PDB file of C-alpha atoms in Angstrom:
ATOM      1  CA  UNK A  22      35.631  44.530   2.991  1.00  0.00           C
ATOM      2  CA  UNK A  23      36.663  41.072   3.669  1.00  0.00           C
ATOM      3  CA  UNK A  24      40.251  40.470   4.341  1.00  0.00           C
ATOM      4  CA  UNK A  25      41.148  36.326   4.268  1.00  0.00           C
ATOM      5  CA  UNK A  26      44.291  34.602   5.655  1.00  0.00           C
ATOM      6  CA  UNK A  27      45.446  31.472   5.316  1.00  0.00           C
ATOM      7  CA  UNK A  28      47.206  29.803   7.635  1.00  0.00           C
ATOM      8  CA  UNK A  29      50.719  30.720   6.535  1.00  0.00           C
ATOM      9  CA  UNK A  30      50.326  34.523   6.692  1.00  0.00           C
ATOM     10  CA  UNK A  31      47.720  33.781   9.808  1.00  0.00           C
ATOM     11  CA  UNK A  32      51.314  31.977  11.175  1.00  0.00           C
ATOM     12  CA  UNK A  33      53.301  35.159  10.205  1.00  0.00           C
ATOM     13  CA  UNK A  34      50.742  37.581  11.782  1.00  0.00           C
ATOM     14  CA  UNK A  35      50.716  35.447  14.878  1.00  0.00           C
ATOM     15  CA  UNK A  36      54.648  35.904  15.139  1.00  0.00           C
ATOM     16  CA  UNK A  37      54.924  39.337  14.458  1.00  0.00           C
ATOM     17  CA  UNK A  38      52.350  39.881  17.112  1.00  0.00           C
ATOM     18  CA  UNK A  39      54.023  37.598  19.862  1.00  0.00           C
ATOM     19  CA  UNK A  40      57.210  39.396  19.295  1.00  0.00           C
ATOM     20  CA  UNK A  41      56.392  42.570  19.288  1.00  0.00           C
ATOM     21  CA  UNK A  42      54.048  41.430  22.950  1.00  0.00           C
ATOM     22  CA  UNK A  43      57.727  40.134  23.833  1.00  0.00           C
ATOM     23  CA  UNK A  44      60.042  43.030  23.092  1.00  0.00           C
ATOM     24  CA  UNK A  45      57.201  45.582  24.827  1.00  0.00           C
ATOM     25  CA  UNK A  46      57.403  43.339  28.098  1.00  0.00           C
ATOM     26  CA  UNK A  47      61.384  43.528  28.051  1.00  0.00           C
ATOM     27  CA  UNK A  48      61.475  47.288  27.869  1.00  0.00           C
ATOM     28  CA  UNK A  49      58.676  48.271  29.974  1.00  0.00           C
ATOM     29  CA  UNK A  50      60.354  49.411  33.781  1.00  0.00           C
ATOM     30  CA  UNK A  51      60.232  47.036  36.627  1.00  0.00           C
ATOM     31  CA  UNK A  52      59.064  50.241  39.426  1.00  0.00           C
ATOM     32  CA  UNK A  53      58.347  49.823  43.119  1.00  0.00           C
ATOM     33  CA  UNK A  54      54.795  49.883  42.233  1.00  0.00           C
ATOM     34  CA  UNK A  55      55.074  46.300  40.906  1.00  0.00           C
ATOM     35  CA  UNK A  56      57.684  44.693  42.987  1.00  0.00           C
ATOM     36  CA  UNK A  57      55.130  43.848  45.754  1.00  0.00           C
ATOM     37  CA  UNK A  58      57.882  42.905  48.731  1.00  0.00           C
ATOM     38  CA  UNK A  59      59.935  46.402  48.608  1.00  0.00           C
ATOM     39  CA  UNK A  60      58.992  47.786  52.335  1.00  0.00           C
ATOM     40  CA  UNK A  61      60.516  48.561  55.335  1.00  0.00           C
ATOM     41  CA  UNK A  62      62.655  45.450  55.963  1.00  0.00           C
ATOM     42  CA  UNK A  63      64.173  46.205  52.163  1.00  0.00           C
ATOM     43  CA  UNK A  64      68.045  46.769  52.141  1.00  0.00           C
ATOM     44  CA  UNK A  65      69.701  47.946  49.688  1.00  0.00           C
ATOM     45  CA  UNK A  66      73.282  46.543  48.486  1.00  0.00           C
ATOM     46  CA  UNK A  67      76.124  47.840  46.474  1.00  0.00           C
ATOM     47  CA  UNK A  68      77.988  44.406  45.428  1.00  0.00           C
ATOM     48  CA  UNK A  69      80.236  46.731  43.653  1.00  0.00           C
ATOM     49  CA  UNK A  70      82.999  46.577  46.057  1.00  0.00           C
ATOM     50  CA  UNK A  71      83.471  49.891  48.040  1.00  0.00           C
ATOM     51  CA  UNK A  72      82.118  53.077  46.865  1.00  0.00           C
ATOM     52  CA  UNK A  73      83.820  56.745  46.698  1.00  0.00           C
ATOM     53  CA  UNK A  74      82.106  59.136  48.812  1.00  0.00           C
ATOM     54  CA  UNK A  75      80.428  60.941  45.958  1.00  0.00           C
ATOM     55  CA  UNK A  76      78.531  57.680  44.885  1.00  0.00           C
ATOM     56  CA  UNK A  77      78.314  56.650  48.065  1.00  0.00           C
ATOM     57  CA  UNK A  78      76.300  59.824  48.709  1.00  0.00           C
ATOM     58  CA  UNK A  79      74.155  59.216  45.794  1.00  0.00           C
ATOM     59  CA  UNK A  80      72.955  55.751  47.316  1.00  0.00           C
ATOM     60  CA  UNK A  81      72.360  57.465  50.814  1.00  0.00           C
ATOM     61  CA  UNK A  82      70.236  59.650  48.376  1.00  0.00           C
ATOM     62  CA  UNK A  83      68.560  56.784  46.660  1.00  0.00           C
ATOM     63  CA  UNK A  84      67.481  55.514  49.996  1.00  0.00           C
ATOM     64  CA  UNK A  85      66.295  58.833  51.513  1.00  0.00           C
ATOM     65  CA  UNK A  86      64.331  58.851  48.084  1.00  0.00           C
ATOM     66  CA  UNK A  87      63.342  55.625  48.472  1.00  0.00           C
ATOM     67  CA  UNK A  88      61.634  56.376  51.771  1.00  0.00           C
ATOM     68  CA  UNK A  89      60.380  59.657  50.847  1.00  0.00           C
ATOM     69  CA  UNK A  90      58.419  58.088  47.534  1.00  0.00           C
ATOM     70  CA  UNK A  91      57.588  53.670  48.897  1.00  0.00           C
ATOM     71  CA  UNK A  92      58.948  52.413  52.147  1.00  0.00           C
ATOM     72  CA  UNK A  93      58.323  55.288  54.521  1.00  0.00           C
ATOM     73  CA  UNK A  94      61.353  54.123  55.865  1.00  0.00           C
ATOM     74  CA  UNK A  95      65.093  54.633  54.714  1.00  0.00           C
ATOM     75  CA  UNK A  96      66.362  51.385  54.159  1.00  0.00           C
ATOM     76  CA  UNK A  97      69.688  50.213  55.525  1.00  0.00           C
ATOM     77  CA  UNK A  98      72.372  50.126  52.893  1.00  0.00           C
ATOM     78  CA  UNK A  99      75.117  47.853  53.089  1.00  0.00           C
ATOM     79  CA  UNK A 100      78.337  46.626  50.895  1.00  0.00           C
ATOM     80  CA  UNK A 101      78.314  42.895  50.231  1.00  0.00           C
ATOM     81  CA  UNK A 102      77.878  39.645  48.107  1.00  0.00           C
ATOM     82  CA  UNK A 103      74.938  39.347  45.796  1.00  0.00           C
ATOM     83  CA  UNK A 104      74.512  36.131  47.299  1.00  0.00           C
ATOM     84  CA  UNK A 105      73.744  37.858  50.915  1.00  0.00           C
ATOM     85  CA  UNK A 106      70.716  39.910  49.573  1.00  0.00           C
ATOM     86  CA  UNK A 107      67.172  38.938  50.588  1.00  0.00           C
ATOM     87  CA  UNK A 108      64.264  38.986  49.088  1.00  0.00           C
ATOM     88  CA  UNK A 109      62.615  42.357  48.974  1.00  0.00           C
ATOM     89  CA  UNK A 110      66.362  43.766  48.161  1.00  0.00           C
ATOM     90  CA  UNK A 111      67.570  46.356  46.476  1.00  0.00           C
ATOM     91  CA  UNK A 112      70.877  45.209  44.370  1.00  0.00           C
ATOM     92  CA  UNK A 113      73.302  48.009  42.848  1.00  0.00           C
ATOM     93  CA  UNK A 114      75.759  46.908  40.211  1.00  0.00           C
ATOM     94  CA  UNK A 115      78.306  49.015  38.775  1.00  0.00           C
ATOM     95  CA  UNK A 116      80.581  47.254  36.702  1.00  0.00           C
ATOM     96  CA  UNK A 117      82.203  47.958  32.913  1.00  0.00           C
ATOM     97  CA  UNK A 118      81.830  44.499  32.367  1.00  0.00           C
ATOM     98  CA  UNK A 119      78.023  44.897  32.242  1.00  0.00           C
ATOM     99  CA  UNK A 120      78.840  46.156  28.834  1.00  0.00           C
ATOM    100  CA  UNK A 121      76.231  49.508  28.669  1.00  0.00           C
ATOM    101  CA  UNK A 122      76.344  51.933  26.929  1.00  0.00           C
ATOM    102  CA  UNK A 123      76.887  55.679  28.679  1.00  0.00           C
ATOM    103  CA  UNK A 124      74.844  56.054  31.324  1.00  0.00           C
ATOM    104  CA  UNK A 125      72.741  53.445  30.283  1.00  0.00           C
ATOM    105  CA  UNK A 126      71.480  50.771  32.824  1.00  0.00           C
ATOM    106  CA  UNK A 127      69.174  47.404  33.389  1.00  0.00           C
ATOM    107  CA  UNK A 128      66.223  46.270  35.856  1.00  0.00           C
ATOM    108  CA  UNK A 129      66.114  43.072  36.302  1.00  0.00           C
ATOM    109  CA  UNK A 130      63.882  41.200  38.960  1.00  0.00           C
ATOM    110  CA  UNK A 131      64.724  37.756  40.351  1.00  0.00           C
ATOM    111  CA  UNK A 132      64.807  35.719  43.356  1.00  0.00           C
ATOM    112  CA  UNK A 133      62.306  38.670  44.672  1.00  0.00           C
ATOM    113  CA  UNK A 134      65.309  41.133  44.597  1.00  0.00           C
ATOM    114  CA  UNK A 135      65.632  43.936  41.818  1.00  0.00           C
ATOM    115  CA  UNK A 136      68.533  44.403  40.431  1.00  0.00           C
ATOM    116  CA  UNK A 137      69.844  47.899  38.827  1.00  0.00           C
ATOM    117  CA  UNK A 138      73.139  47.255  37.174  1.00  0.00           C
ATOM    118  CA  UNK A 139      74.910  49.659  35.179  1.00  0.00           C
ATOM    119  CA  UNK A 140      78.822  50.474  33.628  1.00  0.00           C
ATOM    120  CA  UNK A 141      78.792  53.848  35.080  1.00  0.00           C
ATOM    121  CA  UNK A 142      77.944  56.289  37.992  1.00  0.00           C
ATOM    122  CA  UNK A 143      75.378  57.878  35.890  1.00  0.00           C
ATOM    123  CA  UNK A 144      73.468  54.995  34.472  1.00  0.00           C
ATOM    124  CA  UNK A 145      73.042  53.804  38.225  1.00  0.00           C
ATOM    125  CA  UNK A 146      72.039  57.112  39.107  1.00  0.00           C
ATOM    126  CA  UNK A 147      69.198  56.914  36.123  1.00  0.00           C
ATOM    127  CA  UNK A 148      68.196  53.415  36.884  1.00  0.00           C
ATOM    128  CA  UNK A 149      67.524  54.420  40.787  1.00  0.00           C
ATOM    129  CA  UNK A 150      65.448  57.304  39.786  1.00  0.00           C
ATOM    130  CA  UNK A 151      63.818  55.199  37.306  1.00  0.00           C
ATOM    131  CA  UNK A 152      63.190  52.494  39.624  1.00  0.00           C
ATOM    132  CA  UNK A 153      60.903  54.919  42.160  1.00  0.00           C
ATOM    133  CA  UNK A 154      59.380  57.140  39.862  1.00  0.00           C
ATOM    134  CA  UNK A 155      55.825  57.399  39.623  1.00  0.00           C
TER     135      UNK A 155
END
């Protein structure tokens, strides 16, 4: 069977093709396995302002995770600017304004730091197990 395009539908196909390559590289997860500079000098930071203890204790968990599963070492965590992270950093956002749904959240990667940002305690809590599972 021969199938023959012209150039218009070959156009379409082309599009339909480079999208869906697009969307499939936006919603695949950015793990430690592919962020090549998270090791031991990695910190992470909560630019969130302060956290109460109980999420505070779920980033000390994140980081004894963290160890357990990539670094071999905890990382130091620290409260701070985004602006004061390094590359190889971990950044934790939680903010409403980040506009997610229920504990929904988004890895991002840029400047050589990833980024988990969520609107809730959960959705950071997903996107830090997300980010080290393998």
């Amino acid at each position: 069977m021969l199938i023959s395009f012209n150039r218009r539908r070959l156009r379409t196909l082309s599009a339909v093709l480079l999208t869906i390559a697009f969307l499939l590289s936006c919603i695949l997860p950015v793990t430690a396995d592919n962020v090549r500079k998270i090791g031991a000098d990695t910190e992470i930071v909560f630019v969130s302002g302060t956290p109460e203890e109980a999420l505070a204790t779920q980033i000390r968990l994140f980081a004894a995770e963290l160890a357990e599963k990539v670094t071999g070492t905890a990382p130091s965590i620290r409260y701070g600017a985004a602006d004061t992270a390094e590359s190889g950093d971990i950044l934790l956002s939680l903010d409403a304004a980040h506009a997610l749904p229920s504990e929904g959240f988004r890895i991002s990667l840029s400047d050589g730091c990833v980024t988990v940002a969520a609107s809730d305690a959960d959705g950071l809590f997903y996107g830090c197990r997300d980010l080290i599972r393998q």
